mmCIF file with all atom_site columns, C-alpha atoms in Angstrom:
data_model
loop_
_atom_site.group_PDB
_atom_site.id
_atom_site.type_symbol
_atom_site.label_atom_id
_atom_site.label_alt_id
_atom_site.label_comp_id
_atom_site.label_asym_id
_atom_site.label_entity_id
_atom_site.label_seq_id
_atom_site.pdbx_PDB_ins_code
_atom_site.Cartn_x
_atom_site.Cartn_y
_atom_site.Cartn_z
_atom_site.occupancy
_atom_site.B_iso_or_equiv
_atom_site.pdbx_formal_charge
_atom_site.auth_seq_id
_atom_site.auth_comp_id
_atom_site.auth_asym_id
_atom_site.auth_atom_id
_atom_site.pdbx_PDB_model_num
ATOM 1   C CA . UNK A 1 1   ? 31.159  70.567  16.064  1.00 0.00 ? 1   UNK A CA 1
ATOM 2   C CA . UNK A 1 2   ? 28.337  68.579  14.365  1.00 0.00 ? 2   UNK A CA 1
ATOM 3   C CA . UNK A 1 3   ? 27.425  65.146  15.669  1.00 0.00 ? 3   UNK A CA 1
ATOM 4   C CA . UNK A 1 4   ? 25.443  63.404  12.928  1.00 0.00 ? 4   UNK A CA 1
ATOM 5   C CA . UNK A 1 5   ? 24.903  60.247  15.070  1.00 0.00 ? 5   UNK A CA 1
ATOM 6   C CA . UNK A 1 6   ? 23.939  62.070  18.286  1.00 0.00 ? 6   UNK A CA 1
ATOM 7   C CA . UNK A 1 7   ? 20.336  60.827  18.655  1.00 0.00 ? 7   UNK A CA 1
ATOM 8   C CA . UNK A 1 8   ? 20.976  57.460  16.931  1.00 0.00 ? 8   UNK A CA 1
ATOM 9   C CA . UNK A 1 9   ? 23.477  55.780  19.289  1.00 0.00 ? 9   UNK A CA 1
ATOM 10  C CA . UNK A 1 10  ? 22.264  53.289  21.838  1.00 0.00 ? 10  UNK A CA 1
ATOM 11  C CA . UNK A 1 11  ? 23.883  50.894  24.228  1.00 0.00 ? 11  UNK A CA 1
ATOM 12  C CA . UNK A 1 12  ? 24.050  47.356  22.993  1.00 0.00 ? 12  UNK A CA 1
ATOM 13  C CA . UNK A 1 13  ? 23.998  46.012  26.553  1.00 0.00 ? 13  UNK A CA 1
ATOM 14  C CA . UNK A 1 14  ? 20.983  47.723  28.153  1.00 0.00 ? 14  UNK A CA 1
ATOM 15  C CA . UNK A 1 15  ? 19.428  49.426  25.075  1.00 0.00 ? 15  UNK A CA 1
ATOM 16  C CA . UNK A 1 16  ? 19.592  52.895  26.738  1.00 0.00 ? 16  UNK A CA 1
ATOM 17  C CA . UNK A 1 17  ? 20.546  55.935  24.695  1.00 0.00 ? 17  UNK A CA 1
ATOM 18  C CA . UNK A 1 18  ? 24.100  57.052  24.734  1.00 0.00 ? 18  UNK A CA 1
ATOM 19  C CA . UNK A 1 19  ? 24.910  60.726  25.117  1.00 0.00 ? 19  UNK A CA 1
ATOM 20  C CA . UNK A 1 20  ? 28.021  62.698  24.341  1.00 0.00 ? 20  UNK A CA 1
ATOM 21  C CA . UNK A 1 21  ? 30.266  63.732  27.213  1.00 0.00 ? 21  UNK A CA 1
ATOM 22  C CA . UNK A 1 22  ? 33.737  65.211  27.307  1.00 0.00 ? 22  UNK A CA 1
ATOM 23  C CA . UNK A 1 23  ? 36.922  64.404  29.203  1.00 0.00 ? 23  UNK A CA 1
ATOM 24  C CA . UNK A 1 24  ? 39.137  67.008  30.725  1.00 0.00 ? 24  UNK A CA 1
ATOM 25  C CA . UNK A 1 25  ? 41.289  67.136  27.640  1.00 0.00 ? 25  UNK A CA 1
ATOM 26  C CA . UNK A 1 26  ? 38.448  67.932  25.253  1.00 0.00 ? 26  UNK A CA 1
ATOM 27  C CA . UNK A 1 27  ? 37.958  64.304  24.016  1.00 0.00 ? 27  UNK A CA 1
ATOM 28  C CA . UNK A 1 28  ? 34.437  63.447  23.260  1.00 0.00 ? 28  UNK A CA 1
ATOM 29  C CA . UNK A 1 29  ? 32.783  60.098  24.167  1.00 0.00 ? 29  UNK A CA 1
ATOM 30  C CA . UNK A 1 30  ? 29.422  58.366  23.921  1.00 0.00 ? 30  UNK A CA 1
ATOM 31  C CA . UNK A 1 31  ? 28.400  57.171  27.312  1.00 0.00 ? 31  UNK A CA 1
ATOM 32  C CA . UNK A 1 32  ? 25.494  54.942  28.244  1.00 0.00 ? 32  UNK A CA 1
ATOM 33  C CA . UNK A 1 33  ? 22.769  56.837  30.190  1.00 0.00 ? 33  UNK A CA 1
ATOM 34  C CA . UNK A 1 34  ? 21.612  53.554  31.714  1.00 0.00 ? 34  UNK A CA 1
ATOM 35  C CA . UNK A 1 35  ? 24.957  53.010  33.489  1.00 0.00 ? 35  UNK A CA 1
ATOM 36  C CA . UNK A 1 36  ? 24.433  56.066  35.720  1.00 0.00 ? 36  UNK A CA 1
ATOM 37  C CA . UNK A 1 37  ? 20.652  56.046  35.847  1.00 0.00 ? 37  UNK A CA 1
ATOM 38  C CA . UNK A 1 38  ? 19.820  52.360  36.141  1.00 0.00 ? 38  UNK A CA 1
ATOM 39  C CA . UNK A 1 39  ? 23.184  51.015  37.418  1.00 0.00 ? 39  UNK A CA 1
ATOM 40  C CA . UNK A 1 40  ? 22.666  47.905  35.251  1.00 0.00 ? 40  UNK A CA 1
ATOM 41  C CA . UNK A 1 41  ? 25.230  48.332  32.482  1.00 0.00 ? 41  UNK A CA 1
ATOM 42  C CA . UNK A 1 42  ? 28.917  47.533  32.153  1.00 0.00 ? 42  UNK A CA 1
ATOM 43  C CA . UNK A 1 43  ? 29.396  49.114  28.752  1.00 0.00 ? 43  UNK A CA 1
ATOM 44  C CA . UNK A 1 44  ? 32.415  51.391  28.517  1.00 0.00 ? 44  UNK A CA 1
ATOM 45  C CA . UNK A 1 45  ? 32.411  54.841  26.778  1.00 0.00 ? 45  UNK A CA 1
ATOM 46  C CA . UNK A 1 46  ? 33.443  54.968  23.163  1.00 0.00 ? 46  UNK A CA 1
ATOM 47  C CA . UNK A 1 47  ? 35.235  57.788  21.389  1.00 0.00 ? 47  UNK A CA 1
ATOM 48  C CA . UNK A 1 48  ? 32.906  59.890  19.162  1.00 0.00 ? 48  UNK A CA 1
ATOM 49  C CA . UNK A 1 49  ? 35.594  60.068  16.437  1.00 0.00 ? 49  UNK A CA 1
ATOM 50  C CA . UNK A 1 50  ? 36.268  56.355  16.567  1.00 0.00 ? 50  UNK A CA 1
ATOM 51  C CA . UNK A 1 51  ? 32.597  55.447  16.418  1.00 0.00 ? 51  UNK A CA 1
ATOM 52  C CA . UNK A 1 52  ? 31.959  57.813  13.431  1.00 0.00 ? 52  UNK A CA 1
ATOM 53  C CA . UNK A 1 53  ? 34.993  56.411  11.547  1.00 0.00 ? 53  UNK A CA 1
ATOM 54  C CA . UNK A 1 54  ? 33.921  52.873  12.191  1.00 0.00 ? 54  UNK A CA 1
ATOM 55  C CA . UNK A 1 55  ? 30.286  53.475  11.171  1.00 0.00 ? 55  UNK A CA 1
ATOM 56  C CA . UNK A 1 56  ? 31.477  55.187  7.980   1.00 0.00 ? 56  UNK A CA 1
ATOM 57  C CA . UNK A 1 57  ? 33.672  52.086  7.228   1.00 0.00 ? 57  UNK A CA 1
ATOM 58  C CA . UNK A 1 58  ? 30.687  49.801  7.777   1.00 0.00 ? 58  UNK A CA 1
ATOM 59  C CA . UNK A 1 59  ? 28.416  51.975  5.584   1.00 0.00 ? 59  UNK A CA 1
ATOM 60  C CA . UNK A 1 60  ? 30.989  52.051  2.750   1.00 0.00 ? 60  UNK A CA 1
ATOM 61  C CA . UNK A 1 61  ? 31.260  48.352  2.780   1.00 0.00 ? 61  UNK A CA 1
ATOM 62  C CA . UNK A 1 62  ? 27.522  47.847  2.961   1.00 0.00 ? 62  UNK A CA 1
ATOM 63  C CA . UNK A 1 63  ? 26.295  50.634  0.657   1.00 0.00 ? 63  UNK A CA 1
ATOM 64  C CA . UNK A 1 64  ? 29.048  49.972  -1.902  1.00 0.00 ? 64  UNK A CA 1
ATOM 65  C CA . UNK A 1 65  ? 27.434  46.569  -2.666  1.00 0.00 ? 65  UNK A CA 1
ATOM 66  C CA . UNK A 1 66  ? 25.499  46.655  -5.965  1.00 0.00 ? 66  UNK A CA 1
ATOM 67  C CA . UNK A 1 67  ? 22.300  45.205  -4.398  1.00 0.00 ? 67  UNK A CA 1
ATOM 68  C CA . UNK A 1 68  ? 22.300  47.961  -1.710  1.00 0.00 ? 68  UNK A CA 1
ATOM 69  C CA . UNK A 1 69  ? 22.814  50.673  -4.330  1.00 0.00 ? 69  UNK A CA 1
ATOM 70  C CA . UNK A 1 70  ? 19.867  49.220  -6.204  1.00 0.00 ? 70  UNK A CA 1
ATOM 71  C CA . UNK A 1 71  ? 17.798  49.306  -3.004  1.00 0.00 ? 71  UNK A CA 1
ATOM 72  C CA . UNK A 1 72  ? 18.772  52.905  -2.261  1.00 0.00 ? 72  UNK A CA 1
ATOM 73  C CA . UNK A 1 73  ? 17.944  53.938  -5.866  1.00 0.00 ? 73  UNK A CA 1
ATOM 74  C CA . UNK A 1 74  ? 14.601  52.209  -5.476  1.00 0.00 ? 74  UNK A CA 1
ATOM 75  C CA . UNK A 1 75  ? 13.866  54.149  -2.268  1.00 0.00 ? 75  UNK A CA 1
ATOM 76  C CA . UNK A 1 76  ? 14.917  57.423  -4.014  1.00 0.00 ? 76  UNK A CA 1
ATOM 77  C CA . UNK A 1 77  ? 12.684  56.656  -7.021  1.00 0.00 ? 77  UNK A CA 1
ATOM 78  C CA . UNK A 1 78  ? 9.690   55.874  -4.719  1.00 0.00 ? 78  UNK A CA 1
ATOM 79  C CA . UNK A 1 79  ? 10.237  59.142  -2.933  1.00 0.00 ? 79  UNK A CA 1
ATOM 80  C CA . UNK A 1 80  ? 10.599  61.021  -6.201  1.00 0.00 ? 80  UNK A CA 1
ATOM 81  C CA . UNK A 1 81  ? 7.343   59.501  -7.462  1.00 0.00 ? 81  UNK A CA 1
ATOM 82  C CA . UNK A 1 82  ? 5.521   60.472  -4.262  1.00 0.00 ? 82  UNK A CA 1
ATOM 83  C CA . UNK A 1 83  ? 6.959   64.021  -4.483  1.00 0.00 ? 83  UNK A CA 1
ATOM 84  C CA . UNK A 1 84  ? 5.925   64.281  -8.135  1.00 0.00 ? 84  UNK A CA 1
ATOM 85  C CA . UNK A 1 85  ? 2.388   63.003  -7.433  1.00 0.00 ? 85  UNK A CA 1
ATOM 86  C CA . UNK A 1 86  ? 1.964   65.461  -4.574  1.00 0.00 ? 86  UNK A CA 1
ATOM 87  C CA . UNK A 1 87  ? 3.441   68.270  -6.683  1.00 0.00 ? 87  UNK A CA 1
ATOM 88  C CA . UNK A 1 88  ? 0.762   67.944  -9.345  1.00 0.00 ? 88  UNK A CA 1
ATOM 89  C CA . UNK A 1 89  ? -2.061  68.406  -6.777  1.00 0.00 ? 89  UNK A CA 1
ATOM 90  C CA . UNK A 1 90  ? -0.165  71.295  -5.091  1.00 0.00 ? 90  UNK A CA 1
ATOM 91  C CA . UNK A 1 91  ? 0.516   72.962  -8.434  1.00 0.00 ? 91  UNK A CA 1
ATOM 92  C CA . UNK A 1 92  ? -3.188  72.716  -9.387  1.00 0.00 ? 92  UNK A CA 1
ATOM 93  C CA . UNK A 1 93  ? -4.149  74.364  -6.052  1.00 0.00 ? 93  UNK A CA 1
ATOM 94  C CA . UNK A 1 94  ? -1.575  77.129  -6.540  1.00 0.00 ? 94  UNK A CA 1
ATOM 95  C CA . UNK A 1 95  ? -2.855  77.784  -10.132 1.00 0.00 ? 95  UNK A CA 1
ATOM 96  C CA . UNK A 1 96  ? -6.427  78.015  -8.784  1.00 0.00 ? 96  UNK A CA 1
ATOM 97  C CA . UNK A 1 97  ? -5.323  80.481  -6.079  1.00 0.00 ? 97  UNK A CA 1
ATOM 98  C CA . UNK A 1 98  ? -3.459  82.534  -8.615  1.00 0.00 ? 98  UNK A CA 1
ATOM 99  C CA . UNK A 1 99  ? -6.500  82.683  -10.956 1.00 0.00 ? 99  UNK A CA 1
ATOM 100 C CA . UNK A 1 100 ? -8.828  83.827  -8.118  1.00 0.00 ? 100 UNK A CA 1
ATOM 101 C CA . UNK A 1 101 ? -6.416  86.480  -6.900  1.00 0.00 ? 101 UNK A CA 1
ATOM 102 C CA . UNK A 1 102 ? -5.997  87.660  -10.553 1.00 0.00 ? 102 UNK A CA 1
ATOM 103 C CA . UNK A 1 103 ? -9.734  87.893  -10.911 1.00 0.00 ? 103 UNK A CA 1
ATOM 104 C CA . UNK A 1 104 ? -9.976  89.930  -7.677  1.00 0.00 ? 104 UNK A CA 1
ATOM 105 C CA . UNK A 1 105 ? -7.128  92.205  -8.704  1.00 0.00 ? 105 UNK A CA 1
ATOM 106 C CA . UNK A 1 106 ? -8.778  92.880  -12.017 1.00 0.00 ? 106 UNK A CA 1
ATOM 107 C CA . UNK A 1 107 ? -11.997 93.810  -10.194 1.00 0.00 ? 107 UNK A CA 1
ATOM 108 C CA . UNK A 1 108 ? -10.139 96.046  -7.736  1.00 0.00 ? 108 UNK A CA 1
ATOM 109 C CA . UNK A 1 109 ? -8.219  97.765  -10.482 1.00 0.00 ? 109 UNK A CA 1
ATOM 110 C CA . UNK A 1 110 ? -11.363 98.307  -12.467 1.00 0.00 ? 110 UNK A CA 1
ATOM 111 C CA . UNK A 1 111 ? -12.966 99.913  -9.299  1.00 0.00 ? 111 UNK A CA 1
ATOM 112 C CA . UNK A 1 112 ? -9.976  102.179 -8.951  1.00 0.00 ? 112 UNK A CA 1
ATOM 113 C CA . UNK A 1 113 ? -10.280 103.170 -12.625 1.00 0.00 ? 113 UNK A CA 1
ATOM 114 C CA . UNK A 1 114 ? -13.986 103.984 -12.011 1.00 0.00 ? 114 UNK A CA 1
ATOM 115 C CA . UNK A 1 115 ? -12.966 106.393 -9.274  1.00 0.00 ? 115 UNK A CA 1
ATOM 116 C CA . UNK A 1 116 ? -13.519 104.129 -6.146  1.00 0.00 ? 116 UNK A CA 1
ATOM 117 C CA . UNK A 1 117 ? -9.997  104.694 -4.719  1.00 0.00 ? 117 UNK A CA 1
ATOM 118 C CA . UNK A 1 118 ? -9.726  104.409 -0.956  1.00 0.00 ? 118 UNK A CA 1
ATOM 119 C CA . UNK A 1 119 ? -6.872  103.508 1.482   1.00 0.00 ? 119 UNK A CA 1
ATOM 120 C CA . UNK A 1 120 ? -8.661  100.182 2.302   1.00 0.00 ? 120 UNK A CA 1
ATOM 121 C CA . UNK A 1 121 ? -8.851  99.253  -1.386  1.00 0.00 ? 121 UNK A CA 1
ATOM 122 C CA . UNK A 1 122 ? -5.212  100.159 -1.884  1.00 0.00 ? 122 UNK A CA 1
ATOM 123 C CA . UNK A 1 123 ? -4.190  97.966  1.029   1.00 0.00 ? 123 UNK A CA 1
ATOM 124 C CA . UNK A 1 124 ? -6.296  95.096  -0.351  1.00 0.00 ? 124 UNK A CA 1
ATOM 125 C CA . UNK A 1 125 ? -4.635  95.425  -3.760  1.00 0.00 ? 125 UNK A CA 1
ATOM 126 C CA . UNK A 1 126 ? -1.176  95.492  -2.175  1.00 0.00 ? 126 UNK A CA 1
ATOM 127 C CA . UNK A 1 127 ? -2.045  92.410  -0.068  1.00 0.00 ? 127 UNK A CA 1
ATOM 128 C CA . UNK A 1 128 ? -3.246  90.524  -3.125  1.00 0.00 ? 128 UNK A CA 1
ATOM 129 C CA . UNK A 1 129 ? -0.125  91.475  -5.065  1.00 0.00 ? 129 UNK A CA 1
ATOM 130 C CA . UNK A 1 130 ? 1.998   90.034  -2.171  1.00 0.00 ? 130 UNK A CA 1
ATOM 131 C CA . UNK A 1 131 ? -0.046  86.883  -2.238  1.00 0.00 ? 131 UNK A CA 1
ATOM 132 C CA . UNK A 1 132 ? 0.427   86.552  -5.948  1.00 0.00 ? 132 UNK A CA 1
ATOM 133 C CA . UNK A 1 133 ? 4.237   87.082  -5.596  1.00 0.00 ? 133 UNK A CA 1
ATOM 134 C CA . UNK A 1 134 ? 4.292   84.340  -2.861  1.00 0.00 ? 134 UNK A CA 1
ATOM 135 C CA . UNK A 1 135 ? 2.278   81.927  -5.139  1.00 0.00 ? 135 UNK A CA 1
ATOM 136 C CA . UNK A 1 136 ? 4.789   82.653  -7.945  1.00 0.00 ? 136 UNK A CA 1
ATOM 137 C CA . UNK A 1 137 ? 7.671   81.902  -5.513  1.00 0.00 ? 137 UNK A CA 1
ATOM 138 C CA . UNK A 1 138 ? 5.933   78.636  -4.227  1.00 0.00 ? 138 UNK A CA 1
ATOM 139 C CA . UNK A 1 139 ? 5.570   77.481  -7.867  1.00 0.00 ? 139 UNK A CA 1
ATOM 140 C CA . UNK A 1 140 ? 9.288   78.045  -8.505  1.00 0.00 ? 140 UNK A CA 1
ATOM 141 C CA . UNK A 1 141 ? 10.228  76.136  -5.409  1.00 0.00 ? 141 UNK A CA 1
ATOM 142 C CA . UNK A 1 142 ? 7.860   73.304  -6.381  1.00 0.00 ? 142 UNK A CA 1
ATOM 143 C CA . UNK A 1 143 ? 9.271   73.091  -9.862  1.00 0.00 ? 143 UNK A CA 1
ATOM 144 C CA . UNK A 1 144 ? 12.844  73.053  -8.545  1.00 0.00 ? 144 UNK A CA 1
ATOM 145 C CA . UNK A 1 145 ? 12.003  70.135  -6.187  1.00 0.00 ? 145 UNK A CA 1
ATOM 146 C CA . UNK A 1 146 ? 10.295  68.164  -9.004  1.00 0.00 ? 146 UNK A CA 1
ATOM 147 C CA . UNK A 1 147 ? 13.230  68.844  -11.343 1.00 0.00 ? 147 UNK A CA 1
ATOM 148 C CA . UNK A 1 148 ? 15.701  67.697  -8.616  1.00 0.00 ? 148 UNK A CA 1
ATOM 149 C CA . UNK A 1 149 ? 13.687  64.479  -8.137  1.00 0.00 ? 149 UNK A CA 1
ATOM 150 C CA . UNK A 1 150 ? 14.084  63.535  -11.824 1.00 0.00 ? 150 UNK A CA 1
ATOM 151 C CA . UNK A 1 151 ? 17.814  62.885  -11.710 1.00 0.00 ? 151 UNK A CA 1
ATOM 152 C CA . UNK A 1 152 ? 18.634  60.114  -14.190 1.00 0.00 ? 152 UNK A CA 1
ATOM 153 C CA . UNK A 1 153 ? 19.560  56.777  -12.682 1.00 0.00 ? 153 UNK A CA 1
ATOM 154 C CA . UNK A 1 154 ? 23.061  56.817  -14.135 1.00 0.00 ? 154 UNK A CA 1
ATOM 155 C CA . UNK A 1 155 ? 23.709  60.169  -12.386 1.00 0.00 ? 155 UNK A CA 1
ATOM 156 C CA . UNK A 1 156 ? 22.272  58.780  -9.139  1.00 0.00 ? 156 UNK A CA 1
ATOM 157 C CA . UNK A 1 157 ? 24.648  55.830  -9.318  1.00 0.00 ? 157 UNK A CA 1
ATOM 158 C CA . UNK A 1 158 ? 27.569  58.198  -9.915  1.00 0.00 ? 158 UNK A CA 1
ATOM 159 C CA . UNK A 1 159 ? 26.584  60.378  -6.950  1.00 0.00 ? 159 UNK A CA 1
ATOM 160 C CA . UNK A 1 160 ? 26.178  57.369  -4.741  1.00 0.00 ? 160 UNK A CA 1
ATOM 161 C CA . UNK A 1 161 ? 29.607  56.081  -5.740  1.00 0.00 ? 161 UNK A CA 1
ATOM 162 C CA . UNK A 1 162 ? 31.069  59.462  -4.907  1.00 0.00 ? 162 UNK A CA 1
ATOM 163 C CA . UNK A 1 163 ? 29.380  59.595  -1.542  1.00 0.00 ? 163 UNK A CA 1
ATOM 164 C CA . UNK A 1 164 ? 30.500  56.118  -0.601  1.00 0.00 ? 164 UNK A CA 1
ATOM 165 C CA . UNK A 1 165 ? 34.101  56.667  -1.569  1.00 0.00 ? 165 UNK A CA 1
ATOM 166 C CA . UNK A 1 166 ? 34.860  60.315  -0.749  1.00 0.00 ? 166 UNK A CA 1
ATOM 167 C CA . UNK A 1 167 ? 36.060  61.419  2.737   1.00 0.00 ? 167 UNK A CA 1
ATOM 168 C CA . UNK A 1 168 ? 34.344  64.748  2.173   1.00 0.00 ? 168 UNK A CA 1
ATOM 169 C CA . UNK A 1 169 ? 30.925  63.145  2.013   1.00 0.00 ? 169 UNK A CA 1
ATOM 170 C CA . UNK A 1 170 ? 31.010  61.523  5.432   1.00 0.00 ? 170 UNK A CA 1
ATOM 171 C CA . UNK A 1 171 ? 28.106  63.547  6.917   1.00 0.00 ? 171 UNK A CA 1
ATOM 172 C CA . UNK A 1 172 ? 25.909  62.623  3.939   1.00 0.00 ? 172 UNK A CA 1
ATOM 173 C CA . UNK A 1 173 ? 26.839  58.981  4.360   1.00 0.00 ? 173 UNK A CA 1
ATOM 174 C CA . UNK A 1 174 ? 26.063  59.131  8.125   1.00 0.00 ? 174 UNK A CA 1
ATOM 175 C CA . UNK A 1 175 ? 22.622  60.566  7.278   1.00 0.00 ? 175 UNK A CA 1
ATOM 176 C CA . UNK A 1 176 ? 21.730  57.050  5.968   1.00 0.00 ? 176 UNK A CA 1
ATOM 177 C CA . UNK A 1 177 ? 22.101  55.658  9.481   1.00 0.00 ? 177 UNK A CA 1
ATOM 178 C CA . UNK A 1 178 ? 18.880  54.784  11.331  1.00 0.00 ? 178 UNK A CA 1
ATOM 179 C CA . UNK A 1 179 ? 20.352  53.369  14.539  1.00 0.00 ? 179 UNK A CA 1
ATOM 180 C CA . UNK A 1 180 ? 23.689  52.330  16.029  1.00 0.00 ? 180 UNK A CA 1
ATOM 181 C CA . UNK A 1 181 ? 24.085  49.921  18.926  1.00 0.00 ? 181 UNK A CA 1
ATOM 182 C CA . UNK A 1 182 ? 27.408  49.890  20.671  1.00 0.00 ? 182 UNK A CA 1
ATOM 183 C CA . UNK A 1 183 ? 28.337  46.754  22.713  1.00 0.00 ? 183 UNK A CA 1
ATOM 184 C CA . UNK A 1 184 ? 31.641  45.894  24.259  1.00 0.00 ? 184 UNK A CA 1
ATOM 185 C CA . UNK A 1 185 ? 32.641  43.551  21.420  1.00 0.00 ? 185 UNK A CA 1
ATOM 186 C CA . UNK A 1 186 ? 30.628  44.815  18.427  1.00 0.00 ? 186 UNK A CA 1
ATOM 187 C CA . UNK A 1 187 ? 28.950  47.728  16.739  1.00 0.00 ? 187 UNK A CA 1
ATOM 188 C CA . UNK A 1 188 ? 25.567  47.098  15.024  1.00 0.00 ? 188 UNK A CA 1
ATOM 189 C CA . UNK A 1 189 ? 24.419  49.615  12.396  1.00 0.00 ? 189 UNK A CA 1
ATOM 190 C CA . UNK A 1 190 ? 20.882  49.871  10.860  1.00 0.00 ? 190 UNK A CA 1
ATOM 191 C CA . UNK A 1 191 ? 20.449  51.970  7.812   1.00 0.00 ? 191 UNK A CA 1
ATOM 192 C CA . UNK A 1 192 ? 17.379  53.408  6.012   1.00 0.00 ? 192 UNK A CA 1
ATOM 193 C CA . UNK A 1 193 ? 17.671  50.389  3.694   1.00 0.00 ? 193 UNK A CA 1
ATOM 194 C CA . UNK A 1 194 ? 16.883  47.912  6.474   1.00 0.00 ? 194 UNK A CA 1
ATOM 195 C CA . UNK A 1 195 ? 13.233  46.892  6.295   1.00 0.00 ? 195 UNK A CA 1
ATOM 196 C CA . UNK A 1 196 ? 12.940  46.165  10.043  1.00 0.00 ? 196 UNK A CA 1
ATOM 197 C CA . UNK A 1 197 ? 15.629  47.800  12.231  1.00 0.00 ? 197 UNK A CA 1
#
């Protein structure tokens, strides 16, 4: 079983991390580590399933608000811009590497045509061809990531709506969680949209 909140759940009483434990009947709970270790916490365990459902409800109500969708789209746009800026520099470096390897391959092949064929030269040619194939693959991956970052805003809004309303997208929704604090009478959730968790 996957626990998307595993490292993000903390005790609201003593601020210690909460870990997952199991009962004899295979029920899973978050328990405060400070309760056993520090003996200074009265927080009771909380069911993993209950906490995940409750956090999803909170996220749907918060992320479904238009201003939060706008904030999330702004974050995605900033990350896309950073990715695209970095991609240009990376692509230029890959092109330069490819040109240099092509030049070396041309020289090696010319040497072979002139009768300078040796096992070492053949290994070097094979190595350069592998490098060139890897560069080509890296360029394809880079292009795919840049293309993916250029999703139109209307499509982003549609996807965000789907994520916040579909039960099948719960793990994606939980990935927006930065921290969860569980206290006896409340659950506090910080998301990636919060400026200062």
